[in-house]
Amino acid sequence: MKRGFYIGRFQPYHNGHQSVLEHIAGKVDEIIIGVGSAQLSHQIDNPFTAGERVLMITRSLESLGCPFYVIPIEDIQRNALWVAHVRSMTPPFDICYSSNPLVVRLFGEVGIKVQSPAMYERETLSGTEIRRRMLNNEPWKSLVPPAVVQVIKEIDGTRRLRQIAQDD
Ligand code: ATP
Ligand code: MG
């Protein structure tokens, strides 16, 4: 049984993440998706709760065809211990998929195999760009799976983002 681990903040989950996971699904028997900075929400750079992000991911991957687990992971303020923290929260895994240099470094240092998936259309498929578009009332729905559009509608997510971006 080969399990692969993939971590992100998913603020929000978008088509770049979806493409990576569809690729990983062909390489492993099970996928573990870590929802990072799980404790953060209602901030301009982190508008959605861990539970909302779990919903976005679970619904978007309904027809993935590979079993997956979605696990919220809170930050700890000690990078040297972070991999142990992750492993304490997840089923055992053999390989980590990440392009984040710090994540690559930390997993590499403890001898876990890391592969860096290619980036898909990074100028537009980026959480930062999608939040910018939401804030400025520009088109963003084509950059995320339909299930994410639905979740953000249900929680009135764009209004939340615009409201918390205002001054008092
Ligand atoms: P933000 O701009 O808020 O940092 P992000 O788009 O980088 O959002 P993350 O949740 O930070 O999304 O990313 C999780 C993982 O997905 C990271 O390893 C990141 O490199 C990867 N990733 C992000 N965008 C893409 C993309 N367009 N194609 C492939 N991988 C991506
Ligand atoms: Mg990022």
mmCIF file of C-alpha atoms and ligand atoms in Angstrom:
data_model
loop_
_atom_site.group_PDB
_atom_site.id
_atom_site.type_symbol
_atom_site.label_atom_id
_atom_site.label_comp_id
_atom_site.label_asym_id
_atom_site.label_seq_id
_atom_site.Cartn_x
_atom_site.Cartn_y
_atom_site.Cartn_z
ATOM 1 C CA MET A 1 0.000 0.000 0.000
ATOM 2 C CA LYS A 2 1.686 3.192 -1.180
ATOM 3 C CA ARG A 3 0.414 6.469 0.265
ATOM 4 C CA GLY A 4 1.315 9.944 -0.945
ATOM 5 C CA PHE A 5 1.083 13.166 1.072
ATOM 6 C CA TYR A 6 0.172 16.577 -0.365
ATOM 7 C CA ILE A 7 -0.086 19.740 1.706
ATOM 8 C CA GLY A 8 -1.346 23.250 1.059
ATOM 9 C CA ARG A 9 -3.352 26.029 2.671
ATOM 10 C CA PHE A 10 -6.014 25.814 -0.042
ATOM 11 C CA GLN A 11 -7.237 29.401 0.432
ATOM 12 C CA PRO A 12 -9.121 28.528 -1.740
ATOM 13 C CA TYR A 13 -8.683 25.080 -3.345
ATOM 14 C CA HIS A 14 -8.219 25.704 -7.092
ATOM 15 C CA ASN A 15 -7.730 23.985 -10.469
ATOM 16 C CA GLY A 16 -3.928 23.854 -10.011
ATOM 17 C CA HIS A 17 -4.342 21.763 -6.848
ATOM 18 C CA GLN A 18 -6.953 19.630 -8.629
ATOM 19 C CA SER A 19 -4.594 18.935 -11.560
ATOM 20 C CA VAL A 20 -1.766 17.930 -9.203
ATOM 21 C CA LEU A 21 -4.037 15.564 -7.270
ATOM 22 C CA GLU A 22 -5.379 13.981 -10.468
ATOM 23 C CA HIS A 23 -1.758 13.316 -11.423
ATOM 24 C CA ILE A 24 -0.845 11.889 -7.991
ATOM 25 C CA ALA A 25 -3.942 9.648 -8.090
ATOM 26 C CA GLY A 26 -2.274 7.662 -10.865
ATOM 27 C CA LYS A 27 0.914 7.158 -8.860
ATOM 28 C CA VAL A 28 -0.202 5.960 -5.407
ATOM 29 C CA ASP A 29 -2.843 3.722 -3.789
ATOM 30 C CA GLU A 30 -4.103 6.386 -1.344
ATOM 31 C CA ILE A 31 -3.657 10.135 -0.981
ATOM 32 C CA ILE A 32 -3.397 12.130 2.227
ATOM 33 C CA ILE A 33 -4.219 15.808 1.827
ATOM 34 C CA GLY A 34 -3.013 18.059 4.641
ATOM 35 C CA VAL A 35 -4.896 21.330 5.104
ATOM 36 C CA GLY A 36 -2.159 23.574 6.453
ATOM 37 C CA SER A 37 -2.477 26.598 8.772
ATOM 38 C CA ALA A 38 -5.737 24.968 9.829
ATOM 39 C CA GLN A 39 -6.230 27.370 12.745
ATOM 40 C CA LEU A 40 -6.405 30.435 10.491
ATOM 41 C CA SER A 41 -9.554 31.938 8.962
ATOM 42 C CA HIS A 42 -11.262 35.293 8.485
ATOM 43 C CA GLN A 43 -8.027 36.957 7.363
ATOM 44 C CA ILE A 44 -7.365 38.542 3.958
ATOM 45 C CA ASP A 45 -4.724 35.906 3.134
ATOM 46 C CA ASN A 46 -6.594 33.098 4.938
ATOM 47 C CA PRO A 47 -10.318 33.751 4.546
ATOM 48 C CA PHE A 48 -11.706 30.201 4.873
ATOM 49 C CA THR A 49 -11.886 27.896 7.891
ATOM 50 C CA ALA A 50 -10.297 24.447 7.899
ATOM 51 C CA GLY A 51 -13.789 22.915 7.786
ATOM 52 C CA GLU A 52 -14.754 24.982 4.744
ATOM 53 C CA ARG A 53 -11.536 23.956 2.991
ATOM 54 C CA VAL A 54 -12.199 20.274 3.827
ATOM 55 C CA LEU A 55 -15.598 20.691 2.171
ATOM 56 C CA MET A 56 -14.106 22.298 -0.969
ATOM 57 C CA ILE A 57 -11.543 19.506 -1.346
ATOM 58 C CA THR A 58 -13.811 16.551 -0.510
ATOM 59 C CA ARG A 59 -16.565 17.638 -2.889
ATOM 60 C CA SER A 60 -14.134 18.475 -5.720
ATOM 61 C CA LEU A 61 -12.514 15.036 -5.513
ATOM 62 C CA GLU A 62 -15.735 12.996 -5.458
ATOM 63 C CA SER A 63 -14.852 11.243 -8.722
ATOM 64 C CA LEU A 64 -11.063 11.084 -8.261
ATOM 65 C CA GLY A 65 -11.052 7.282 -8.317
ATOM 66 C CA CYS A 66 -8.373 7.052 -5.620
ATOM 67 C CA PRO A 67 -9.131 6.886 -1.878
ATOM 68 C CA PHE A 68 -8.109 10.047 -0.022
ATOM 69 C CA TYR A 69 -8.069 11.499 3.494
ATOM 70 C CA VAL A 70 -8.361 15.255 4.179
ATOM 71 C CA ILE A 71 -6.685 16.204 7.448
ATOM 72 C CA PRO A 72 -6.472 19.694 8.967
ATOM 73 C CA ILE A 73 -3.011 20.470 10.344
ATOM 74 C CA GLU A 74 -2.423 23.462 12.626
ATOM 75 C CA ASP A 75 0.829 25.406 12.497
ATOM 76 C CA ILE A 76 3.488 24.828 15.099
ATOM 77 C CA GLN A 77 6.095 27.537 15.483
ATOM 78 C CA ARG A 78 9.043 25.119 15.171
ATOM 79 C CA ASN A 79 10.055 24.152 11.653
ATOM 80 C CA ALA A 80 12.568 21.586 12.967
ATOM 81 C CA LEU A 81 9.712 19.596 14.514
ATOM 82 C CA TRP A 82 7.104 20.197 11.836
ATOM 83 C CA VAL A 83 7.464 16.900 9.948
ATOM 84 C CA ALA A 84 7.016 14.941 13.208
ATOM 85 C CA HIS A 85 3.917 17.048 13.898
ATOM 86 C CA VAL A 86 2.519 16.243 10.431
ATOM 87 C CA ARG A 87 3.225 12.535 10.833
ATOM 88 C CA SER A 88 1.495 12.479 14.214
ATOM 89 C CA MET A 89 -1.709 13.624 12.470
ATOM 90 C CA THR A 90 -1.670 11.493 9.296
ATOM 91 C CA PRO A 91 -1.776 7.856 8.221
ATOM 92 C CA PRO A 92 1.746 6.609 7.374
ATOM 93 C CA PHE A 93 2.967 7.723 3.934
ATOM 94 C CA ASP A 94 5.904 6.892 1.655
ATOM 95 C CA ILE A 95 6.250 10.027 -0.426
ATOM 96 C CA CYS A 96 5.518 13.743 -0.163
ATOM 97 C CA TYR A 97 4.505 15.819 -3.185
ATOM 98 C CA SER A 98 5.374 19.495 -2.832
ATOM 99 C CA SER A 99 6.977 22.357 -4.723
ATOM 100 C CA ASN A 100 7.304 24.533 -1.629
ATOM 101 C CA PRO A 101 11.072 24.885 -0.936
ATOM 102 C CA LEU A 102 10.693 24.799 2.867
ATOM 103 C CA VAL A 103 8.433 21.719 2.744
ATOM 104 C CA VAL A 104 10.862 20.004 0.345
ATOM 105 C CA ARG A 105 13.759 20.820 2.690
ATOM 106 C CA LEU A 106 12.063 19.674 5.916
ATOM 107 C CA PHE A 107 10.899 16.321 4.487
ATOM 108 C CA GLY A 108 14.255 15.760 2.784
ATOM 109 C CA GLU A 109 16.131 16.303 6.060
ATOM 110 C CA VAL A 110 14.300 13.410 7.737
ATOM 111 C CA GLY A 111 14.821 11.135 4.735
ATOM 112 C CA ILE A 112 11.305 11.129 3.298
ATOM 113 C CA LYS A 113 11.146 11.000 -0.493
ATOM 114 C CA VAL A 114 9.837 14.237 -2.046
ATOM 115 C CA GLN A 115 8.676 14.907 -5.589
ATOM 116 C CA SER A 116 7.872 18.368 -6.939
ATOM 117 C CA PRO A 117 4.917 18.340 -9.351
ATOM 118 C CA ALA A 118 4.907 20.755 -12.296
ATOM 119 C CA MET A 119 3.036 24.046 -11.896
ATOM 120 C CA TYR A 120 -0.121 24.490 -13.958
ATOM 121 C CA GLU A 121 -0.831 28.004 -15.309
ATOM 122 C CA ARG A 122 0.711 29.585 -12.237
ATOM 123 C CA GLU A 123 -0.128 33.223 -13.206
ATOM 124 C CA THR A 124 -3.843 32.586 -12.763
ATOM 125 C CA LEU A 125 -4.015 29.305 -10.812
ATOM 126 C CA SER A 126 -2.816 30.800 -7.549
ATOM 127 C CA GLY A 127 -4.652 31.383 -4.287
ATOM 128 C CA THR A 128 -3.229 34.914 -4.115
ATOM 129 C CA GLU A 129 -4.567 35.791 -7.594
ATOM 130 C CA ILE A 130 -7.990 34.249 -6.881
ATOM 131 C CA ARG A 131 -8.365 36.189 -3.581
ATOM 132 C CA ARG A 132 -7.286 39.381 -5.394
ATOM 133 C CA ARG A 133 -9.973 38.822 -8.016
ATOM 134 C CA MET A 134 -12.640 38.104 -5.381
ATOM 135 C CA LEU A 135 -11.766 41.322 -3.565
ATOM 136 C CA ASN A 136 -11.872 43.382 -6.771
ATOM 137 C CA ASN A 137 -15.042 41.800 -8.153
ATOM 138 C CA GLU A 138 -13.159 40.300 -11.121
ATOM 139 C CA PRO A 139 -13.959 36.881 -12.694
ATOM 140 C CA TRP A 140 -12.555 33.993 -10.607
ATOM 141 C CA LYS A 141 -15.038 31.112 -10.888
ATOM 142 C CA SER A 142 -13.333 29.498 -13.899
ATOM 143 C CA LEU A 143 -10.148 29.055 -11.826
ATOM 144 C CA VAL A 144 -11.678 26.682 -9.254
ATOM 145 C CA PRO A 145 -13.683 23.418 -9.511
ATOM 146 C CA PRO A 146 -17.501 23.882 -9.648
ATOM 147 C CA ALA A 147 -17.806 22.409 -6.134
ATOM 148 C CA VAL A 148 -15.635 25.238 -4.768
ATOM 149 C CA VAL A 149 -17.863 27.860 -6.419
ATOM 150 C CA GLN A 150 -20.785 26.165 -4.663
ATOM 151 C CA VAL A 151 -19.124 26.099 -1.214
ATOM 152 C CA ILE A 152 -18.046 29.746 -1.457
ATOM 153 C CA LYS A 153 -21.607 30.673 -2.464
ATOM 154 C CA GLU A 154 -23.058 28.712 0.487
ATOM 155 C CA ILE A 155 -20.826 30.508 3.013
ATOM 156 C CA ASP A 156 -21.090 33.902 1.280
ATOM 157 C CA GLY A 157 -17.300 33.783 1.002
ATOM 158 C CA THR A 158 -16.634 36.705 -1.323
ATOM 159 C CA ARG A 159 -18.656 39.029 0.914
ATOM 160 C CA ARG A 160 -16.705 37.783 3.937
ATOM 161 C CA LEU A 161 -13.425 38.539 2.184
ATOM 162 C CA ARG A 162 -14.513 42.050 1.181
ATOM 163 C CA GLN A 163 -15.860 42.776 4.659
ATOM 164 C CA ILE A 164 -12.724 41.712 6.538
ATOM 165 C CA ALA A 165 -10.615 43.733 4.080
ATOM 166 C CA GLN A 166 -12.333 46.972 5.123
ATOM 167 C CA ASP A 167 -10.977 49.488 7.626
ATOM 168 C CA ASP A 168 -12.836 50.242 10.827
HETATM 169 P P1 ATP B 1 -1.277 31.156 -2.091
HETATM 170 O O1 ATP B 1 -1.072 32.106 -3.237
HETATM 171 O O2 ATP B 1 -2.329 31.588 -1.124
HETATM 172 O O3 ATP B 1 0.013 30.727 -1.430
HETATM 173 P P2 ATP B 1 -1.276 28.742 -3.692
HETATM 174 O O4 ATP B 1 -1.953 28.814 -5.016
HETATM 175 O O5 ATP B 1 0.238 28.806 -3.676
HETATM 176 O O6 ATP B 1 -1.930 29.843 -2.761
HETATM 177 P P3 ATP B 1 -1.173 26.749 -1.665
HETATM 178 O O7 ATP B 1 -2.306 26.272 -0.847
HETATM 179 O O8 ATP B 1 -0.160 27.641 -1.050
HETATM 180 O O9 ATP B 1 -1.782 27.454 -2.964
HETATM 181 O O10 ATP B 1 -0.443 25.558 -2.383
HETATM 182 C C1 ATP B 1 -0.465 24.235 -1.996
HETATM 183 C C2 ATP B 1 0.448 23.475 -2.923
HETATM 184 O O11 ATP B 1 -0.057 23.561 -4.247
HETATM 185 C C3 ATP B 1 1.865 24.049 -2.962
HETATM 186 O O12 ATP B 1 2.780 22.967 -2.974
HETATM 187 C C4 ATP B 1 1.884 24.808 -4.250
HETATM 188 O O13 ATP B 1 3.191 24.833 -4.812
HETATM 189 C C5 ATP B 1 0.949 23.980 -5.125
HETATM 190 N N1 ATP B 1 0.345 24.767 -6.183
HETATM 191 C C6 ATP B 1 -0.201 25.984 -6.080
HETATM 192 N N2 ATP B 1 -0.630 26.432 -7.274
HETATM 193 C C7 ATP B 1 -0.338 25.467 -8.159
HETATM 194 C C8 ATP B 1 -0.510 25.330 -9.564
HETATM 195 N N3 ATP B 1 -1.062 26.299 -10.295
HETATM 196 N N4 ATP B 1 -0.078 24.194 -10.162
HETATM 197 C C9 ATP B 1 0.489 23.229 -9.424
HETATM 198 N N5 ATP B 1 0.696 23.283 -8.100
HETATM 199 C C10 ATP B 1 0.281 24.394 -7.464
HETATM 200 MG MG MG B 2 1.372 29.085 -1.830
#
